[in-house]
Amino acid sequence: MPEFHLPEHFETYPEARKKAFLTLKELKEQGHRIVGVFCTYTPWELIEAADATAVILCGVGDDAIPAAETRLPQNLCPLIKASYGLALTDRCPFFYFSDMVLAETTCDGKKKMYELMSELKHCHIMQLPPGKTGVKALEFWKAEVVSVKEDLEQFYGITITDERIRQAIHLRNRERKAVLDFFEVARLKPSPVSGYEINTVIAATDFYPNLEEKISYLTRRTQELKDLYEKEYKGKPSRPRILITGCPTNGVMDKIIRRIEELGADVVGFENCCGPREKKDPIDETKDPITAIAEKYLRVNCSVMSPNPGRLEALDVQIDEYQADGVVEVILHACHTFGIESYNVKKFVTEEKKIPYLMINTDYSSGDQAQIDTRLSAFIEMLS
Ligand code: BJ8
């Protein structure tokens, strides 16, 4: 039975981050535009159309959390505290190099944190409608998309043409397809790629300033993994297959994703913002580009939307597509929206899909590692 392993010359997330920092420094010195972002709702196409590079600013470690807690409540989501702490202490080179920040009013914690972050740097905050249904929601959101375009134009003193947005949409749709193909390698049984590699590669390639390079890297790696499957994996027994859902997992990659695989199961898929959530849904290239962008991002299945039935529909499809034997839901401390949705997620997974479910509520510290290991071991044993 294949065991947890990483490819030779595997680049860890901190290594990829360090490399990206050096690339960005060079770009910045050459006068390149850089925009910091946080969320799947961000219309990256407009940043691309402004000839700028988007960089992810989400904090993934707990080093800067004490600094953040001098201004933010302790019982707040670690992702929010880590992100703000890095910006506040000037320890995030990506925040430092960003000319401006593009963010959205998703959960309460994030939107109130952005008010404080605006004191540090120009932040354009998109107002997200509370639900995605109804004509008014789309009209409202479309006006927010237009406001991003106008702010980028004013901030950089440029004009963003429809033609340039169309080109950016086309490029990003190609990128989406390359990312999705990479994720879908893990649909093979047994999976020739570890979930830890998937999570790391996707998080690391988000730092690639050149999307063409990202597309060719992912296309090459996808083909290598398919060949590896044919050569070494096909026909062999599979370890238990786990689908991850809930909050983003970049900050708990080692603590949860890697541990699941070291303890004897394969993480084969992610129904979260580190997975194919928005990659499966390209932007319509035949429509007016602003309308198409607004429609696309309003379809994102995040728990901040009420109601959010699309998430259970996505789970339904992904459990089948990735042949999952069990679901592990990761809830970051004080994430009320995913925390509350977990009731229906558990019900759906256990009653409708009839497979086991485990919820782990955690933060970015290592204090609960032993307890998490015990729970994961028992869960994996049940699946074996
Ligand atoms: S589209 S999942 S990236 S908001 S975990 S900060 S919700 S308290 S990260 Fe997210 Fe955009 Fe949604 Fe995706 Fe708040 Fe919850 Fe923390 Fe969260």
Coordinates of C-alpha atoms and ligand atoms in Angstrom, one line a residue:
M1 CA 0.0 0.0 0.0
P2 CA 1.5 3.4 -1.0
E3 CA 2.8 5.4 2.0
F4 CA 3.1 9.1 2.7
H5 CA 6.1 10.4 0.7
L6 CA 7.2 13.7 -0.8
P7 CA 8.9 14.1 -4.2
E8 CA 12.6 14.6 -4.3
H9 CA 13.5 18.3 -4.3
F10 CA 10.2 19.1 -2.7
E11 CA 9.9 22.8 -2.0
T12 CA 8.3 23.6 1.4
Y13 CA 5.9 26.4 1.8
P14 CA 8.4 28.6 3.8
E15 CA 11.0 28.0 1.0
A16 CA 8.5 29.0 -1.7
R17 CA 7.6 32.1 0.3
K18 CA 11.2 33.1 0.6
K19 CA 11.8 32.6 -3.1
A20 CA 8.7 34.6 -3.9
F21 CA 9.9 37.4 -1.6
L22 CA 13.1 37.7 -3.6
T23 CA 11.3 37.8 -6.9
L24 CA 8.8 40.4 -5.6
K25 CA 11.7 42.5 -4.3
E26 CA 13.2 42.5 -7.8
L27 CA 9.8 43.3 -9.4
K28 CA 9.3 46.1 -7.0
E29 CA 12.7 47.6 -7.7
Q30 CA 11.8 47.5 -11.4
G31 CA 8.7 49.6 -10.6
H32 CA 6.2 46.7 -11.0
R33 CA 2.7 47.2 -9.5
I34 CA 1.8 44.9 -6.5
V35 CA -1.6 44.5 -4.9
G36 CA -2.2 42.5 -1.7
V37 CA -5.2 40.2 -1.5
F38 CA -6.9 37.9 1.1
C39 CA -9.8 36.1 -0.3
T40 CA -11.4 34.0 -3.0
Y41 CA -14.0 36.8 -3.7
T42 CA -11.2 39.0 -5.0
P43 CA -11.6 39.8 -8.7
W44 CA -7.9 39.0 -9.6
E45 CA -8.7 39.7 -13.3
L46 CA -8.9 43.4 -12.6
I47 CA -5.5 43.3 -10.9
E48 CA -4.1 41.5 -13.8
A49 CA -5.7 43.9 -16.2
A50 CA -4.0 46.8 -14.3
D51 CA -0.7 45.1 -15.1
A52 CA -0.2 44.4 -11.4
T53 CA 0.7 41.2 -9.5
A54 CA -1.6 40.0 -6.8
V55 CA 0.0 38.6 -3.7
I56 CA -1.7 36.6 -0.9
L57 CA -1.4 38.3 2.5
C58 CA -3.1 35.7 4.7
G59 CA -1.1 34.9 7.8
V60 CA -0.2 31.2 8.2
G61 CA 1.9 31.2 11.4
D62 CA 1.4 32.3 15.0
D63 CA 4.6 34.4 15.4
A64 CA 2.8 37.8 14.8
I65 CA -0.4 36.9 16.8
P66 CA 0.8 38.4 20.1
A67 CA 1.4 41.7 18.4
A68 CA -2.1 41.5 16.8
E69 CA -3.6 40.8 20.2
T70 CA -2.5 44.2 21.5
R71 CA -5.3 45.6 19.3
L72 CA -7.6 42.7 18.4
P73 CA -9.5 40.4 20.8
Q74 CA -7.7 37.2 21.8
N75 CA -10.7 35.1 20.9
L76 CA -10.6 35.9 17.2
C77 CA -9.9 33.7 14.3
P78 CA -6.1 33.0 14.0
L79 CA -6.1 33.8 10.3
I80 CA -7.3 37.3 11.0
K81 CA -4.9 37.9 13.9
A82 CA -1.9 36.4 12.0
S83 CA -2.6 38.5 8.9
Y84 CA -3.0 41.8 10.9
G85 CA -0.1 41.0 13.2
L86 CA 2.3 40.6 10.2
A87 CA 1.1 43.9 8.7
L88 CA 1.3 45.7 12.0
T89 CA 4.8 44.6 12.8
D90 CA 6.0 45.1 9.2
R91 CA 7.2 41.4 9.2
C92 CA 5.3 40.5 6.1
P93 CA 7.4 41.4 3.0
F94 CA 4.3 40.9 0.8
F95 CA 2.3 43.5 2.8
Y96 CA 5.4 45.7 2.8
F97 CA 5.8 45.5 -1.0
S98 CA 2.1 45.9 -1.8
D99 CA 1.1 49.3 -3.1
M100 CA -2.4 48.8 -1.9
V101 CA -4.7 46.1 -0.5
L102 CA -7.9 44.7 -2.1
A103 CA -10.1 43.1 0.5
E104 CA -13.8 42.2 1.0
T105 CA -16.3 42.4 3.9
T106 CA -16.6 38.7 4.4
C107 CA -16.9 37.7 8.0
D108 CA -17.3 40.2 10.8
G109 CA -13.7 39.7 12.1
K110 CA -12.1 40.3 8.8
K111 CA -14.1 43.4 7.9
K112 CA -13.5 45.1 11.2
M113 CA -9.8 44.1 11.1
Y114 CA -9.6 45.8 7.6
E115 CA -10.7 49.0 9.2
L116 CA -7.5 48.9 11.4
M117 CA -5.4 47.8 8.4
S118 CA -6.6 50.8 6.5
E119 CA -4.6 52.9 8.9
L120 CA -1.4 51.2 7.7
K121 CA -2.0 51.2 3.9
H122 CA -4.5 52.1 1.3
C123 CA -7.1 49.3 1.4
H124 CA -9.9 49.1 -1.1
I125 CA -12.7 47.2 0.8
M126 CA -15.4 45.7 -1.4
Q127 CA -18.7 45.4 0.3
L128 CA -20.1 41.9 -0.1
P129 CA -23.8 41.3 -0.2
P130 CA -25.0 39.1 2.7
G131 CA -26.6 36.6 0.2
K132 CA -26.1 35.7 -3.4
T133 CA -29.7 35.3 -4.6
G134 CA -31.9 38.0 -6.1
V135 CA -31.2 40.6 -8.8
K136 CA -30.3 43.2 -6.2
A137 CA -27.4 41.2 -4.9
L138 CA -25.9 41.0 -8.3
E139 CA -26.5 44.7 -9.1
F140 CA -24.9 45.6 -5.7
W141 CA -21.9 43.4 -6.2
K142 CA -21.4 44.5 -9.8
A143 CA -21.2 48.1 -8.6
E144 CA -18.5 47.0 -6.1
V145 CA -16.6 45.3 -9.0
V146 CA -16.7 48.6 -10.9
S147 CA -15.5 50.5 -7.9
V148 CA -12.4 48.3 -7.8
K149 CA -11.6 49.1 -11.4
E150 CA -12.1 52.8 -10.8
D151 CA -9.9 52.7 -7.7
L152 CA -7.1 50.8 -9.5
E153 CA -7.3 53.4 -12.4
Q154 CA -7.1 56.3 -10.0
F155 CA -4.5 54.9 -7.7
Y156 CA -2.1 54.0 -10.6
G157 CA -3.2 56.8 -13.0
I158 CA -4.1 54.3 -15.7
T159 CA -7.0 53.3 -17.9
I160 CA -8.2 49.7 -17.7
T161 CA -9.9 48.8 -21.0
D162 CA -12.5 46.1 -21.6
E163 CA -10.1 44.5 -24.0
R164 CA -7.4 44.2 -21.3
I165 CA -10.0 42.7 -18.9
R166 CA -11.0 40.2 -21.5
Q167 CA -7.4 39.1 -21.9
A168 CA -7.0 38.8 -18.2
I169 CA -10.2 36.7 -17.9
H170 CA -8.9 34.4 -20.6
L171 CA -5.5 34.0 -18.9
R172 CA -7.0 33.4 -15.5
N173 CA -9.5 30.8 -17.0
R174 CA -6.4 28.9 -18.4
E175 CA -4.8 29.2 -15.0
R176 CA -8.0 27.8 -13.3
K177 CA -8.0 24.8 -15.7
A178 CA -4.3 24.1 -14.9
V179 CA -4.9 24.3 -11.2
L180 CA -8.1 22.1 -11.4
D181 CA -6.2 19.4 -13.5
F182 CA -3.6 19.3 -10.8
F183 CA -6.1 18.9 -8.0
E184 CA -7.9 16.2 -10.0
V185 CA -4.9 13.9 -10.1
A186 CA -5.9 12.9 -6.6
R187 CA -9.1 11.5 -8.0
L188 CA -7.0 8.5 -9.2
K189 CA -7.2 5.6 -6.8
P190 CA -4.8 5.1 -5.1
S191 CA -3.7 8.7 -5.3
P192 CA -0.2 9.3 -6.6
V193 CA 0.1 12.6 -4.9
S194 CA -0.1 13.5 -1.2
G195 CA -2.6 16.1 0.0
Y196 CA 0.3 17.8 1.7
E197 CA 2.0 18.3 -1.7
I198 CA -1.3 19.5 -3.2
N199 CA -1.9 22.0 -0.4
T200 CA 1.8 23.2 -0.5
V201 CA 2.1 23.5 -4.3
I202 CA -1.2 25.4 -4.7
A203 CA -0.3 27.8 -1.8
A204 CA 3.2 28.2 -3.2
T205 CA 2.2 28.7 -6.8
D206 CA -0.1 31.5 -5.7
F207 CA 3.1 33.5 -5.3
Y208 CA 4.1 33.1 -8.9
P209 CA 4.0 36.6 -10.4
N210 CA 4.0 35.2 -13.9
L211 CA 0.8 33.2 -14.6
E212 CA 2.2 31.6 -17.7
E213 CA 5.0 30.1 -15.6
K214 CA 2.5 28.9 -13.1
I215 CA 0.4 27.2 -15.8
S216 CA 3.4 25.5 -17.3
Y217 CA 4.7 24.3 -13.9
L218 CA 1.4 22.8 -12.9
T219 CA 0.8 21.2 -16.3
R220 CA 4.2 19.6 -16.2
R221 CA 3.7 18.3 -12.6
T222 CA 0.2 17.0 -13.4
Q223 CA 1.6 15.0 -16.3
E224 CA 4.4 13.6 -14.2
L225 CA 1.9 12.5 -11.5
K226 CA -0.3 10.8 -14.1
D227 CA 2.7 8.9 -15.5
L228 CA 3.7 7.9 -11.9
Y229 CA 0.2 6.5 -11.4
E230 CA 0.5 4.4 -14.5
K231 CA 3.9 3.1 -13.5
E232 CA 3.7 2.6 -9.8
Y233 CA 0.3 3.0 -8.3
K234 CA -2.3 1.6 -10.7
G235 CA -4.0 -1.6 -9.4
K236 CA -2.5 -1.2 -5.9
P237 CA -4.7 -1.1 -2.8
S238 CA -5.6 2.4 -1.5
R239 CA -5.2 3.9 2.0
P240 CA -8.4 5.5 3.4
R241 CA -9.2 8.6 1.4
I242 CA -10.1 11.8 3.2
L243 CA -11.8 15.0 1.9
I244 CA -11.0 18.2 3.9
T245 CA -13.7 20.8 4.3
G246 CA -14.2 24.0 6.3
C247 CA -11.9 26.9 6.8
P248 CA -8.7 27.5 4.8
T249 CA -6.0 25.1 5.8
N250 CA -2.7 26.8 4.8
G251 CA -2.1 27.7 8.4
V252 CA -2.6 24.1 9.6
M253 CA -1.0 22.2 6.8
D254 CA 1.7 20.6 9.0
K255 CA -0.6 20.2 12.0
I256 CA -3.5 18.5 10.2
I257 CA -3.0 17.6 6.5
R258 CA 0.5 16.2 6.9
R259 CA -0.4 14.4 10.2
I260 CA -3.4 12.7 8.6
E261 CA -1.0 11.3 5.9
E262 CA 1.7 10.3 8.4
L263 CA -0.9 8.5 10.4
G264 CA -2.0 6.3 7.5
A265 CA -4.6 8.0 5.3
D266 CA -4.5 10.0 2.1
V267 CA -5.9 13.5 1.8
V268 CA -7.3 13.4 -1.7
G269 CA -9.4 16.6 -1.9
F270 CA -10.2 20.0 -0.4
E271 CA -13.7 21.5 -0.3
N272 CA -12.4 24.8 1.0
C273 CA -10.6 27.9 -0.3
C274 CA -7.4 25.9 -0.6
G275 CA -9.1 23.5 -3.0
P276 CA -10.9 23.7 -6.4
R277 CA -13.8 25.7 -4.9
E278 CA -13.7 28.5 -7.5
K279 CA -11.5 26.7 -10.0
K280 CA -14.4 24.6 -11.2
D281 CA -16.3 27.7 -12.2
P282 CA -14.6 29.7 -15.1
I283 CA -15.6 33.2 -16.0
D284 CA -18.0 33.4 -19.0
E285 CA -15.8 34.9 -21.8
T286 CA -18.7 35.7 -24.1
K287 CA -20.4 38.3 -21.8
D288 CA -19.6 41.9 -20.9
P289 CA -16.5 41.4 -18.8
I290 CA -17.5 43.3 -15.7
T291 CA -20.9 41.5 -15.5
A292 CA -19.2 38.1 -16.1
I293 CA -16.7 38.9 -13.2
A294 CA -19.4 39.9 -10.9
E295 CA -21.5 36.8 -11.6
K296 CA -18.6 34.5 -11.2
Y297 CA -17.4 35.7 -7.8
L298 CA -20.9 35.9 -6.4
R299 CA -21.2 32.2 -7.0
V300 CA -18.4 31.4 -4.5
N301 CA -19.7 29.0 -1.9
C302 CA -18.4 30.6 1.3
S303 CA -20.1 30.2 4.7
V304 CA -20.3 34.0 5.0
M305 CA -23.2 33.9 2.5
S306 CA -26.6 33.3 3.9
P307 CA -28.0 30.9 2.8
N308 CA -25.2 28.9 1.3
P309 CA -26.7 25.7 -0.2
G310 CA -24.0 25.6 -2.9
R311 CA -21.5 24.3 -0.3
L312 CA -23.4 21.1 0.4
E313 CA -23.9 20.6 -3.4
A314 CA -20.1 21.0 -3.9
L315 CA -19.4 18.5 -1.1
D316 CA -21.9 16.1 -2.6
V317 CA -20.0 16.1 -5.9
Q318 CA -16.5 16.1 -4.5
I319 CA -17.1 13.2 -2.1
D320 CA -18.1 11.1 -5.1
E321 CA -15.5 12.5 -7.6
Y322 CA -12.6 11.9 -5.1
Q323 CA -14.1 8.6 -3.8
A324 CA -13.7 9.9 -0.2
D325 CA -14.1 7.4 2.7
G326 CA -14.4 10.1 5.3
V327 CA -14.6 13.9 5.7
V328 CA -12.5 16.0 8.1
E329 CA -13.8 19.5 8.8
V330 CA -11.3 22.1 10.0
I331 CA -12.8 25.0 11.9
L332 CA -10.4 27.7 13.0
H333 CA -11.1 29.1 16.5
A334 CA -13.9 31.7 16.6
C335 CA -15.0 31.1 13.0
H336 CA -18.7 31.4 13.6
T337 CA -19.9 31.0 10.0
F338 CA -18.1 27.7 9.3
G339 CA -18.6 26.7 12.9
I340 CA -22.4 27.0 12.5
E341 CA -22.5 25.4 9.1
S342 CA -20.7 22.4 10.5
Y343 CA -23.9 21.1 12.0
N344 CA -25.5 20.7 8.5
V345 CA -22.2 19.5 7.0
K346 CA -22.0 16.7 9.5
K347 CA -25.6 15.8 9.0
F348 CA -25.2 15.7 5.3
V349 CA -22.0 13.7 5.3
T350 CA -23.1 11.1 7.8
E351 CA -26.8 10.8 6.9
E352 CA -26.9 11.5 3.1
K353 CA -23.5 10.4 2.0
K354 CA -23.2 7.8 4.8
I355 CA -19.5 8.2 5.5
P356 CA -17.7 9.2 8.7
Y357 CA -17.1 12.8 9.7
L358 CA -14.7 14.4 12.1
M359 CA -14.6 18.1 13.1
I360 CA -11.4 19.6 14.4
N361 CA -11.5 23.0 16.0
T362 CA -8.1 24.5 16.2
D363 CA -5.8 27.5 15.8
Y364 CA -2.2 28.1 14.6
S365 CA -0.5 27.1 17.9
S366 CA 1.0 23.6 18.5
G367 CA -0.5 23.1 22.0
D368 CA -3.3 20.8 20.8
Q369 CA -1.2 18.7 18.5
A370 CA -1.2 15.6 20.7
Q371 CA -4.9 15.8 21.2
I372 CA -5.5 16.2 17.4
D373 CA -3.2 13.2 16.7
T374 CA -5.2 11.0 19.0
R375 CA -8.5 12.0 17.4
L376 CA -7.1 11.6 13.8
S377 CA -5.6 8.2 14.7
A378 CA -8.9 6.9 16.0
F379 CA -10.8 8.3 13.0
I380 CA -8.3 6.8 10.5
E381 CA -8.5 3.4 12.3
M382 CA -12.3 3.5 11.9
L383 CA -11.9 4.0 8.1
S384 CA -9.3 1.3 7.7
Ligands
BJ8_1 S1 -14.2 32.9 0.4 S2 -13.5 31.0 3.3 S3 -11.0 33.0 1.8 S4 -13.8 34.5 3.5 S5 -11.7 31.3 8.8 S6 -11.3 34.8 8.3 S7 -14.4 33.2 7.5 S8 -13.4 33.7 10.8 S9 -11.1 32.8 5.5 FE1 -12.3 32.8 3.7 FE2 -12.8 34.3 1.5 FE3 -14.7 32.7 2.6 FE4 -12.7 31.7 1.3 FE5 -13.4 34.7 8.8 FE6 -13.7 32.1 9.3 FE7 -11.4 33.2 9.9 FE8 -12.1 33.0 7.3

